[in-house]
Amino acid sequence: MNYKTLAAFPENFLWGASTSAYQVEGAWNEDGKGPSVIDARDSYPEGTTDFKVASDHYHRYKEDVALFAEMGFKAYRFSIAWTRIIPDGDGDINQKGIEFYSNLIDELLKYKIEPIVTMYHFDLPNALQKKGGWSQRATIDAFERYSKVLFEHFGDRVKYWLTINEQNMMILHGSALGTLDPNLKNPKKELYQQNHHMLVAQAKAMNLCHDMLPEAKIGPAPNIALIYPASSKPEDIVAAFNYNAIRNWLYLDMAVHGRYNTTAWAYMKEKGYTPVIENGDMEILQSAKPDFIAFNYYTSQTAAASKGDGSDEVARGGDQHLKTGEDGVYRGSSNPHLKKNDFGWEIDPVGFRSTLREIYDRYQLPLIITENGLGAFDQLEENDTVNDDYRIDYLKQHIEQIQWAITDGVDVFGYSPWSAIDLISTHQGCSKRYGFIYVNRDEFDLKDLRRIRKKSFYWYKEVIASNGEVLKGS
Ligand code: BG6
């Protein structure tokens, strides 16, 4: 629908930006931190850095938070590294880790920036992985205990909690993210068992949060992007339904209603991937209710009918956002109406509005966008300037669509794009930059790691200061 005027962003809208621990902190083995599955990887894609130093946020968080405050952030979404808090995942608590996040939270609150905490963002403790990771039910208990430690130590100051970042991407594209255990014998079947365990763990954490912190709010944080049918051909429509059910709704139906949707279940049955569900699991899943839905959105996806000849599954160059497919289920398709970024990801701001609407229609819970952004090869120019107009353009178009969705009646309470500051991409190194703040380093030359405000920094500052009004005049 078109409108004569668009609704304003709500007062107290949580404008901010996001990072994750292993991609920004560095200090991978300092102050008692244990290795995560990311640290334990034996290789990284050729020509890309590891995560040992990253943006050195661990040592420079005060300077970084001051810059976030200068931009006017109302919120900052970051993750806590499980291995800083409990180095081996289920053993002793590391006081130095507690101290670091406690200080970070205090620093944010000093500037009235609301901390939004992701409890687990891809970096499972490697000690747990060695014991079978999410294939073991013991990892559910370990996550519940870890959650308890977080709520005990930070619950007095943190009001917004996110359980697991992009669980759907870990299940569907774990090899790109470095989260897939290379030793799994029957990976897909095993992954749906892991998925089930993660969902139970998430439900337990949500219940625990509500018991321990009645004032706090908690929700899941999957990557949700509406799937379009490649055409109006009825078979393409069914394919889009299939992929939507498996990629998107499986995760939100479970988080909100505690049930496997029928298509996802039929898919797992057909493929032989149905998980073992223990007595009591479904009751736990149904008892847990999120207070909101957080989701990440970068691009939409398009699906056509499967050809059924084994040719649907295409190599995506190990990228979580490029088209793929699955025999008998759907076939990934390009969308001729969309432009692509430097990495082949389709840019679809209108699809963002549709995604917001669809999620809200299905679940009727407040929404917050916890990632959205443009990865690009930024260039540091003379006088410490970075003219990232392409990023401003991308963000502007997406923020405008949030405003359309708000006018449609969708309850959106925050926008936290990726990323607050340059960090290391999941599998494309540090040259693929997303931040409002440039970090002066290359893949293998750490240089001086100094912070430089990009053009988008000043632009976003104005967006926040005007509560989005400035976009109307541009
Ligand atoms: C999401 C993740 O998949 O996308 C982030 O939650 C990630 O951790 C972001 O960095 C961008 O993807 P990439 O692969 O460009 O780093």
PDB file of C-alpha atoms in Angstrom, residues 17-241:
ATOM      1  CA  ALA A  17      24.632  -1.096  15.752  1.00  0.00           C
ATOM      2  CA  SER A  18      25.982  -4.598  16.277  1.00  0.00           C
ATOM      3  CA  THR A  19      29.139  -6.671  16.617  1.00  0.00           C
ATOM      4  CA  SER A  20      30.005 -10.151  17.802  1.00  0.00           C
ATOM      5  CA  ALA A  21      32.710 -11.110  20.269  1.00  0.00           C
ATOM      6  CA  TYR A  22      35.001 -13.229  18.111  1.00  0.00           C
ATOM      7  CA  GLN A  23      34.784 -10.872  15.138  1.00  0.00           C
ATOM      8  CA  VAL A  24      35.697  -7.702  17.040  1.00  0.00           C
ATOM      9  CA  GLU A  25      37.431  -8.401  20.346  1.00  0.00           C
ATOM     10  CA  GLY A  26      40.731 -10.136  19.573  1.00  0.00           C
ATOM     11  CA  ALA A  27      42.598 -11.116  22.781  1.00  0.00           C
ATOM     12  CA  TRP A  28      41.632 -14.640  21.810  1.00  0.00           C
ATOM     13  CA  ASN A  29      43.641 -16.292  24.570  1.00  0.00           C
ATOM     14  CA  GLU A  30      44.007 -13.526  27.142  1.00  0.00           C
ATOM     15  CA  ASP A  31      42.893 -13.303  30.744  1.00  0.00           C
ATOM     16  CA  GLY A  32      41.886 -16.931  30.972  1.00  0.00           C
ATOM     17  CA  LYS A  33      39.757 -17.157  27.831  1.00  0.00           C
ATOM     18  CA  GLY A  34      39.407 -20.695  26.464  1.00  0.00           C
ATOM     19  CA  PRO A  35      39.465 -21.544  22.751  1.00  0.00           C
ATOM     20  CA  SER A  36      36.189 -21.557  20.832  1.00  0.00           C
ATOM     21  CA  VAL A  37      35.452 -23.569  17.706  1.00  0.00           C
ATOM     22  CA  ILE A  38      36.501 -20.513  15.719  1.00  0.00           C
ATOM     23  CA  ASP A  39      39.897 -20.302  17.461  1.00  0.00           C
ATOM     24  CA  ALA A  40      40.383 -24.032  16.973  1.00  0.00           C
ATOM     25  CA  ARG A  41      39.942 -23.964  13.197  1.00  0.00           C
ATOM     26  CA  ASP A  42      43.058 -25.259  11.493  1.00  0.00           C
ATOM     27  CA  SER A  43      42.730 -22.957   8.519  1.00  0.00           C
ATOM     28  CA  TYR A  44      40.991 -19.849   7.252  1.00  0.00           C
ATOM     29  CA  PRO A  45      40.081 -19.063   3.651  1.00  0.00           C
ATOM     30  CA  GLU A  46      43.191 -18.206   1.636  1.00  0.00           C
ATOM     31  CA  GLY A  47      44.283 -14.589   1.884  1.00  0.00           C
ATOM     32  CA  THR A  48      42.162 -13.847   4.963  1.00  0.00           C
ATOM     33  CA  THR A  49      43.223 -13.183   8.503  1.00  0.00           C
ATOM     34  CA  ASP A  50      42.440 -15.263  11.582  1.00  0.00           C
ATOM     35  CA  PHE A  51      40.484 -13.808  14.521  1.00  0.00           C
ATOM     36  CA  LYS A  52      43.328 -13.503  17.025  1.00  0.00           C
ATOM     37  CA  VAL A  53      43.524  -9.708  17.115  1.00  0.00           C
ATOM     38  CA  ALA A  54      40.434  -8.742  15.114  1.00  0.00           C
ATOM     39  CA  SER A  55      39.696  -5.053  15.864  1.00  0.00           C
ATOM     40  CA  ASP A  56      41.354  -5.257  19.278  1.00  0.00           C
ATOM     41  CA  HIS A  57      38.120  -4.098  20.883  1.00  0.00           C
ATOM     42  CA  TYR A  58      39.020  -6.037  24.024  1.00  0.00           C
ATOM     43  CA  HIS A  59      41.757  -3.499  24.763  1.00  0.00           C
ATOM     44  CA  ARG A  60      40.124  -0.472  23.165  1.00  0.00           C
ATOM     45  CA  TYR A  61      36.499  -0.829  24.213  1.00  0.00           C
ATOM     46  CA  LYS A  62      36.471   2.525  26.045  1.00  0.00           C
ATOM     47  CA  GLU A  63      37.598   4.405  22.964  1.00  0.00           C
ATOM     48  CA  ASP A  64      35.067   2.466  20.853  1.00  0.00           C
ATOM     49  CA  VAL A  65      32.168   3.083  23.200  1.00  0.00           C
ATOM     50  CA  ALA A  66      33.027   6.791  23.263  1.00  0.00           C
ATOM     51  CA  LEU A  67      32.732   6.800  19.465  1.00  0.00           C
ATOM     52  CA  PHE A  68      29.406   4.947  19.646  1.00  0.00           C
ATOM     53  CA  ALA A  69      28.217   7.613  22.083  1.00  0.00           C
ATOM     54  CA  GLU A  70      29.414  10.343  19.734  1.00  0.00           C
ATOM     55  CA  MET A  71      27.241   8.783  16.998  1.00  0.00           C
ATOM     56  CA  GLY A  72      24.367   8.974  19.446  1.00  0.00           C
ATOM     57  CA  PHE A  73      23.715   5.235  19.804  1.00  0.00           C
ATOM     58  CA  LYS A  74      20.715   4.434  21.965  1.00  0.00           C
ATOM     59  CA  ALA A  75      21.695   0.757  22.000  1.00  0.00           C
ATOM     60  CA  TYR A  76      24.653  -1.473  21.257  1.00  0.00           C
ATOM     61  CA  ARG A  77      24.233  -5.116  20.400  1.00  0.00           C
ATOM     62  CA  PHE A  78      27.263  -7.259  21.189  1.00  0.00           C
ATOM     63  CA  SER A  79      27.839 -10.875  22.062  1.00  0.00           C
ATOM     64  CA  ILE A  80      29.462 -12.415  25.091  1.00  0.00           C
ATOM     65  CA  ALA A  81      32.123 -15.018  24.385  1.00  0.00           C
ATOM     66  CA  TRP A  82      31.055 -18.128  26.288  1.00  0.00           C
ATOM     67  CA  THR A  83      34.758 -19.058  26.494  1.00  0.00           C
ATOM     68  CA  ARG A  84      35.625 -15.885  28.403  1.00  0.00           C
ATOM     69  CA  ILE A  85      33.008 -16.653  31.032  1.00  0.00           C
ATOM     70  CA  ILE A  86      33.444 -20.440  31.239  1.00  0.00           C
ATOM     71  CA  PRO A  87      36.630 -21.304  29.326  1.00  0.00           C
ATOM     72  CA  ASP A  88      35.828 -24.990  28.814  1.00  0.00           C
ATOM     73  CA  GLY A  89      32.086 -24.444  28.459  1.00  0.00           C
ATOM     74  CA  ASP A  90      30.898 -26.296  31.562  1.00  0.00           C
ATOM     75  CA  GLY A  91      33.608 -25.935  34.219  1.00  0.00           C
ATOM     76  CA  ASP A  92      34.982 -23.091  36.302  1.00  0.00           C
ATOM     77  CA  ILE A  93      33.915 -19.489  35.919  1.00  0.00           C
ATOM     78  CA  ASN A  94      36.605 -17.058  34.799  1.00  0.00           C
ATOM     79  CA  GLN A  95      36.369 -13.884  36.887  1.00  0.00           C
ATOM     80  CA  LYS A  96      38.426 -11.889  34.388  1.00  0.00           C
ATOM     81  CA  GLY A  97      35.828 -12.619  31.709  1.00  0.00           C
ATOM     82  CA  ILE A  98      33.009 -11.494  33.984  1.00  0.00           C
ATOM     83  CA  GLU A  99      34.990  -8.348  34.736  1.00  0.00           C
ATOM     84  CA  PHE A 100      35.505  -7.482  31.076  1.00  0.00           C
ATOM     85  CA  TYR A 101      31.805  -7.609  30.162  1.00  0.00           C
ATOM     86  CA  SER A 102      30.826  -5.947  33.409  1.00  0.00           C
ATOM     87  CA  ASN A 103      33.120  -3.044  32.573  1.00  0.00           C
ATOM     88  CA  LEU A 104      31.842  -2.896  29.003  1.00  0.00           C
ATOM     89  CA  ILE A 105      28.238  -2.773  30.208  1.00  0.00           C
ATOM     90  CA  ASP A 106      29.071  -0.040  32.738  1.00  0.00           C
ATOM     91  CA  GLU A 107      30.832   1.952  30.054  1.00  0.00           C
ATOM     92  CA  LEU A 108      27.765   1.744  27.812  1.00  0.00           C
ATOM     93  CA  LEU A 109      25.426   2.744  30.612  1.00  0.00           C
ATOM     94  CA  LYS A 110      27.647   5.698  31.424  1.00  0.00           C
ATOM     95  CA  TYR A 111      26.583   7.084  28.024  1.00  0.00           C
ATOM     96  CA  LYS A 112      22.984   5.841  28.386  1.00  0.00           C
ATOM     97  CA  ILE A 113      23.503   3.233  25.681  1.00  0.00           C
ATOM     98  CA  GLU A 114      21.238   0.213  26.189  1.00  0.00           C
ATOM     99  CA  PRO A 115      23.225  -3.044  26.108  1.00  0.00           C
ATOM    100  CA  ILE A 116      21.606  -5.758  23.961  1.00  0.00           C
ATOM    101  CA  VAL A 117      23.430  -8.976  24.656  1.00  0.00           C
ATOM    102  CA  THR A 118      23.692 -11.996  22.373  1.00  0.00           C
ATOM    103  CA  MET A 119      24.505 -14.987  24.529  1.00  0.00           C
ATOM    104  CA  TYR A 120      26.040 -17.104  21.793  1.00  0.00           C
ATOM    105  CA  HIS A 121      27.225 -15.950  18.372  1.00  0.00           C
ATOM    106  CA  PHE A 122      28.851 -18.917  16.555  1.00  0.00           C
ATOM    107  CA  ASP A 123      31.693 -19.370  19.099  1.00  0.00           C
ATOM    108  CA  LEU A 124      30.903 -22.585  20.947  1.00  0.00           C
ATOM    109  CA  PRO A 125      33.618 -23.531  23.452  1.00  0.00           C
ATOM    110  CA  ASN A 126      35.925 -25.954  21.686  1.00  0.00           C
ATOM    111  CA  ALA A 127      36.118 -28.146  24.771  1.00  0.00           C
ATOM    112  CA  LEU A 128      32.389 -28.827  24.342  1.00  0.00           C
ATOM    113  CA  GLN A 129      32.814 -29.435  20.624  1.00  0.00           C
ATOM    114  CA  LYS A 130      35.449 -32.053  21.411  1.00  0.00           C
ATOM    115  CA  LYS A 131      32.879 -33.832  23.553  1.00  0.00           C
ATOM    116  CA  GLY A 132      30.350 -33.846  20.693  1.00  0.00           C
ATOM    117  CA  GLY A 133      29.112 -30.251  20.862  1.00  0.00           C
ATOM    118  CA  TRP A 134      25.434 -29.746  20.121  1.00  0.00           C
ATOM    119  CA  SER A 135      25.032 -33.421  19.237  1.00  0.00           C
ATOM    120  CA  GLN A 136      25.171 -34.085  22.986  1.00  0.00           C
ATOM    121  CA  ARG A 137      22.345 -33.265  25.326  1.00  0.00           C
ATOM    122  CA  ALA A 138      24.966 -32.266  27.897  1.00  0.00           C
ATOM    123  CA  THR A 139      25.507 -29.121  25.831  1.00  0.00           C
ATOM    124  CA  ILE A 140      21.905 -28.124  26.574  1.00  0.00           C
ATOM    125  CA  ASP A 141      22.739 -28.248  30.282  1.00  0.00           C
ATOM    126  CA  ALA A 142      25.989 -26.377  29.723  1.00  0.00           C
ATOM    127  CA  PHE A 143      24.158 -23.599  27.883  1.00  0.00           C
ATOM    128  CA  GLU A 144      21.518 -23.377  30.595  1.00  0.00           C
ATOM    129  CA  ARG A 145      24.196 -23.061  33.253  1.00  0.00           C
ATOM    130  CA  TYR A 146      26.087 -20.470  31.193  1.00  0.00           C
ATOM    131  CA  SER A 147      22.835 -18.504  30.813  1.00  0.00           C
ATOM    132  CA  LYS A 148      22.366 -18.590  34.560  1.00  0.00           C
ATOM    133  CA  VAL A 149      25.850 -17.194  35.090  1.00  0.00           C
ATOM    134  CA  LEU A 150      25.117 -14.371  32.634  1.00  0.00           C
ATOM    135  CA  PHE A 151      21.784 -13.527  34.246  1.00  0.00           C
ATOM    136  CA  GLU A 152      23.341 -13.574  37.725  1.00  0.00           C
ATOM    137  CA  HIS A 153      26.228 -11.292  36.836  1.00  0.00           C
ATOM    138  CA  PHE A 154      24.724  -8.927  34.288  1.00  0.00           C
ATOM    139  CA  GLY A 155      20.967  -9.185  34.815  1.00  0.00           C
ATOM    140  CA  ASP A 156      20.975  -6.136  37.089  1.00  0.00           C
ATOM    141  CA  ARG A 157      22.006  -3.982  34.118  1.00  0.00           C
ATOM    142  CA  VAL A 158      21.036  -5.815  30.910  1.00  0.00           C
ATOM    143  CA  LYS A 159      17.358  -5.643  29.929  1.00  0.00           C
ATOM    144  CA  TYR A 160      17.545  -7.160  26.436  1.00  0.00           C
ATOM    145  CA  TRP A 161      18.873 -10.654  25.804  1.00  0.00           C
ATOM    146  CA  LEU A 162      19.253 -12.547  22.548  1.00  0.00           C
ATOM    147  CA  THR A 163      19.678 -16.298  22.844  1.00  0.00           C
ATOM    148  CA  ILE A 164      21.480 -17.688  19.777  1.00  0.00           C
ATOM    149  CA  ASN A 165      22.605 -15.731  16.743  1.00  0.00           C
ATOM    150  CA  GLU A 166      21.515 -17.151  13.387  1.00  0.00           C
ATOM    151  CA  GLN A 167      20.914 -20.701  14.494  1.00  0.00           C
ATOM    152  CA  ASN A 168      19.379 -21.287  11.045  1.00  0.00           C
ATOM    153  CA  MET A 169      22.609 -20.248   9.312  1.00  0.00           C
ATOM    154  CA  MET A 170      24.651 -22.547  11.562  1.00  0.00           C
ATOM    155  CA  ILE A 171      22.420 -25.439  10.536  1.00  0.00           C
ATOM    156  CA  LEU A 172      22.196 -24.581   6.844  1.00  0.00           C
ATOM    157  CA  HIS A 173      25.610 -23.040   6.163  1.00  0.00           C
ATOM    158  CA  GLY A 174      27.859 -24.046   9.059  1.00  0.00           C
ATOM    159  CA  SER A 175      30.795 -24.763   6.761  1.00  0.00           C
ATOM    160  CA  ALA A 176      30.852 -21.116   5.624  1.00  0.00           C
ATOM    161  CA  LEU A 177      30.670 -19.868   9.195  1.00  0.00           C
ATOM    162  CA  GLY A 178      33.261 -22.244  10.611  1.00  0.00           C
ATOM    163  CA  THR A 179      30.773 -23.723  13.059  1.00  0.00           C
ATOM    164  CA  LEU A 180      30.283 -27.116  11.381  1.00  0.00           C
ATOM    165  CA  ASP A 181      32.112 -29.943  13.123  1.00  0.00           C
ATOM    166  CA  PRO A 182      34.214 -31.467  10.299  1.00  0.00           C
ATOM    167  CA  ASN A 183      34.075 -34.864  12.021  1.00  0.00           C
ATOM    168  CA  LEU A 184      30.331 -35.388  11.635  1.00  0.00           C
ATOM    169  CA  LYS A 185      29.686 -38.673   9.827  1.00  0.00           C
ATOM    170  CA  ASN A 186      26.184 -37.950   8.521  1.00  0.00           C
ATOM    171  CA  PRO A 187      26.237 -34.144   8.701  1.00  0.00           C
ATOM    172  CA  LYS A 188      22.683 -33.248   7.701  1.00  0.00           C
ATOM    173  CA  LYS A 189      20.974 -35.761   9.943  1.00  0.00           C
ATOM    174  CA  GLU A 190      23.273 -34.840  12.775  1.00  0.00           C
ATOM    175  CA  LEU A 191      22.668 -31.141  12.208  1.00  0.00           C
ATOM    176  CA  TYR A 192      18.921 -31.486  12.677  1.00  0.00           C
ATOM    177  CA  GLN A 193      19.578 -33.303  15.947  1.00  0.00           C
ATOM    178  CA  GLN A 194      21.868 -30.447  16.974  1.00  0.00           C
ATOM    179  CA  ASN A 195      19.176 -28.040  15.891  1.00  0.00           C
ATOM    180  CA  HIS A 196      16.687 -29.699  18.178  1.00  0.00           C
ATOM    181  CA  HIS A 197      19.089 -29.529  21.101  1.00  0.00           C
ATOM    182  CA  MET A 198      19.786 -25.842  20.459  1.00  0.00           C
ATOM    183  CA  LEU A 199      16.063 -25.136  20.376  1.00  0.00           C
ATOM    184  CA  VAL A 200      15.565 -26.890  23.713  1.00  0.00           C
ATOM    185  CA  ALA A 201      18.544 -24.998  25.142  1.00  0.00           C
ATOM    186  CA  GLN A 202      17.081 -21.725  23.896  1.00  0.00           C
ATOM    187  CA  ALA A 203      13.691 -22.529  25.454  1.00  0.00           C
ATOM    188  CA  LYS A 204      15.337 -23.322  28.787  1.00  0.00           C
ATOM    189  CA  ALA A 205      17.310 -20.070  28.681  1.00  0.00           C
ATOM    190  CA  MET A 206      14.150 -18.074  27.955  1.00  0.00           C
ATOM    191  CA  ASN A 207      12.334 -19.692  30.860  1.00  0.00           C
ATOM    192  CA  LEU A 208      15.271 -19.135  33.168  1.00  0.00           C
ATOM    193  CA  CYS A 209      15.505 -15.499  32.154  1.00  0.00           C
ATOM    194  CA  HIS A 210      11.841 -14.956  32.953  1.00  0.00           C
ATOM    195  CA  ASP A 211      12.215 -16.716  36.318  1.00  0.00           C
ATOM    196  CA  MET A 212      15.363 -14.891  37.377  1.00  0.00           C
ATOM    197  CA  LEU A 213      14.802 -11.485  35.771  1.00  0.00           C
ATOM    198  CA  PRO A 214      11.118 -10.630  35.576  1.00  0.00           C
ATOM    199  CA  GLU A 215      11.898  -7.168  34.160  1.00  0.00           C
ATOM    200  CA  ALA A 216      14.153  -8.397  31.370  1.00  0.00           C
ATOM    201  CA  LYS A 217      13.175  -9.317  27.829  1.00  0.00           C
ATOM    202  CA  ILE A 218      14.564 -12.156  25.764  1.00  0.00           C
ATOM    203  CA  GLY A 219      14.152 -13.388  22.204  1.00  0.00           C
ATOM    204  CA  PRO A 220      15.717 -15.439  19.414  1.00  0.00           C
ATOM    205  CA  ALA A 221      17.921 -13.885  16.694  1.00  0.00           C
ATOM    206  CA  PRO A 222      17.738 -15.879  13.472  1.00  0.00           C
ATOM    207  CA  ASN A 223      18.476 -14.607   9.974  1.00  0.00           C
ATOM    208  CA  ILE A 224      15.085 -14.142   8.350  1.00  0.00           C
ATOM    209  CA  ALA A 225      14.628 -13.223   4.712  1.00  0.00           C
ATOM    210  CA  LEU A 226      11.463 -13.760   2.797  1.00  0.00           C
ATOM    211  CA  ILE A 227      11.740 -16.279  -0.045  1.00  0.00           C
ATOM    212  CA  TYR A 228      10.170 -15.232  -3.331  1.00  0.00           C
ATOM    213  CA  PRO A 229       8.884 -17.703  -5.913  1.00  0.00           C
ATOM    214  CA  ALA A 230      10.919 -17.386  -9.124  1.00  0.00           C
ATOM    215  CA  SER A 231       7.681 -16.947 -11.089  1.00  0.00           C
ATOM    216  CA  SER A 232       3.936 -17.310 -10.727  1.00  0.00           C
ATOM    217  CA  LYS A 233       4.252 -20.938 -11.859  1.00  0.00           C
ATOM    218  CA  PRO A 234       2.447 -22.958  -9.171  1.00  0.00           C
ATOM    219  CA  GLU A 235       5.419 -25.295  -8.705  1.00  0.00           C
ATOM    220  CA  ASP A 236       7.671 -22.313  -7.984  1.00  0.00           C
ATOM    221  CA  ILE A 237       5.200 -21.117  -5.365  1.00  0.00           C
ATOM    222  CA  VAL A 238       5.370 -24.488  -3.607  1.00  0.00           C
ATOM    223  CA  ALA A 239       9.174 -24.347  -3.752  1.00  0.00           C
ATOM    224  CA  ALA A 240       9.134 -20.916  -2.080  1.00  0.00           C
ATOM    225  CA  PHE A 241       6.797 -22.291   0.605  1.00  0.00           C
TER     226      PHE A 241
END
